[in-house]
């Protein structure tokens, strides 16, 4: 194989040192003679990994003991249902800010379980942008306000957080968690499937105010109640041991790289290289997102026609750029630039884009 640049939208690129460490440790974890895949989740080795992952995530987000980190299975998609199951009681309403397909899915699940209000939506404009502050109309006393911080499919991102006036804010951060500093304490609950920016598929992190987790109805089945995970350090039943292990290594890598602020500076540079290639193409490439809503994680763009888009993806794949086909619901091209992707990959893609435009423009 020649040089491969991994622009996959998810599961996605992992840091090379993490993969190397996994390879080294896989047959024999910490001198136990056992693989991490072969040992009990009640072993002191695994409990240390589990505890370290929670501590690292809190440290990277600047959170203290009033927040809990939970490791749950079922993906971000199960969180679409768990959030309203735990926090949308009868007689209350939950507000949803719609900025793309994932926020629609979250809204749809909540609708099955309780009363939901759409407090902002840019669906009418093809989700090309994030709502402006004056377009957001929260309910007086909602159970919570839900948003999707980065719209993986459309390539838009909340660059300024909405002011929800003290209402509980819940965010799906699956595709941009730990890619930039956030005011974590402003969020009552954050969830993220690990497979984009945090690690492999199989584990979803939930970061929530500890006191809120206690409020969920006791009538919920144990596996669907956040309090079960909080009380047992996410060890109520067998957790996704391998996924949490790789997650913990990835969190260690982020800290070693200088933390979230250092990654954010790098992510800004990476995205700028691709957006500059779009903007310098004289209209050959057209970004889907409006400039002030552009995502630093998923860059979405179109070419003059679908045939050229297919040719672009085909030629790019042959040249070693993997994962660039746009989501089937939007089409075009999508370059996902998660934390583990290097600036070199973005520079190489920008050069490929300029060359393709010269040959086909
Ligand atoms: C990928 C993604 C999801 C779905 O995640 P699963 O873990 O596959 O359920 C949800 N929300 C966002 C923002 C995503 O990017």
CSV table of N, CA and C and ligand atoms in Angstrom, one decimal, residues 74-77 80 102 148 150 152 172 174-175 193 195-196, ligand 1:
chain,number,residue,atom,x,y,z
A,74,UNK,N,-24.9,0.8,22.7
A,74,UNK,CA,-26.1,1.2,21.9
A,74,UNK,C,-25.9,2.5,21.1
A,75,UNK,N,-24.7,3.1,21.1
A,75,UNK,CA,-24.4,4.2,20.3
A,75,UNK,C,-25.1,5.5,20.7
A,76,UNK,N,-24.8,6.5,20.0
A,76,UNK,CA,-25.5,7.8,20.2
A,76,UNK,C,-27.0,7.6,19.9
A,77,UNK,N,-27.3,6.7,19.1
A,77,UNK,CA,-28.7,6.4,18.7
A,77,UNK,C,-29.5,6.0,19.9
A,80,UNK,N,-30.5,9.0,22.0
A,80,UNK,CA,-31.7,9.7,21.5
A,80,UNK,C,-33.0,9.3,22.3
A,102,UNK,N,-29.3,14.0,12.3
A,102,UNK,CA,-29.1,13.4,13.6
A,102,UNK,C,-30.0,14.1,14.6
A,148,UNK,N,-27.5,19.4,18.5
A,148,UNK,CA,-26.4,18.6,17.9
A,148,UNK,C,-25.3,19.5,17.6
A,150,UNK,N,-22.3,19.3,16.2
A,150,UNK,CA,-21.7,19.3,14.9
A,150,UNK,C,-22.5,18.3,14.0
A,152,UNK,N,-22.6,16.1,11.3
A,152,UNK,CA,-21.7,15.3,10.6
A,152,UNK,C,-22.1,15.1,9.1
A,172,UNK,N,-25.7,16.4,21.7
A,172,UNK,CA,-25.1,15.3,21.0
A,172,UNK,C,-23.8,15.8,20.4
A,174,UNK,N,-21.3,13.8,19.2
A,174,UNK,CA,-20.7,12.6,18.7
A,174,UNK,C,-19.5,12.9,17.7
A,175,UNK,N,-19.7,14.0,16.9
A,175,UNK,CA,-18.6,14.2,15.9
A,175,UNK,C,-17.7,15.4,16.1
A,193,UNK,N,-21.1,9.1,20.7
A,193,UNK,CA,-20.5,7.8,20.3
A,193,UNK,C,-19.0,8.0,20.1
A,195,UNK,N,-16.9,6.5,18.1
A,195,UNK,CA,-16.2,6.1,16.9
A,195,UNK,C,-15.8,7.2,15.9
A,196,UNK,N,-16.0,8.5,16.3
A,196,UNK,CA,-15.6,9.6,15.4
A,196,UNK,C,-14.3,10.2,16.0
B,1,LIG,C1,-22.6,9.3,13.9
B,1,LIG,C2,-23.6,10.1,14.7
B,1,LIG,C3,-24.7,9.6,15.4
B,1,LIG,C4,-25.0,8.1,15.4
B,1,LIG,O1,-24.1,7.4,16.2
B,1,LIG,P1,-24.3,5.8,16.5
B,1,LIG,O2,-23.3,5.6,17.5
B,1,LIG,O3,-24.1,5.1,15.2
B,1,LIG,O4,-25.7,5.6,17.0
B,1,LIG,C5,-25.4,10.4,16.1
B,1,LIG,N1,-25.2,11.8,16.2
B,1,LIG,C6,-24.2,12.3,15.5
B,1,LIG,C7,-23.9,13.8,15.5
B,1,LIG,C8,-23.3,11.5,14.7
B,1,LIG,O5,-22.3,12.1,14.0
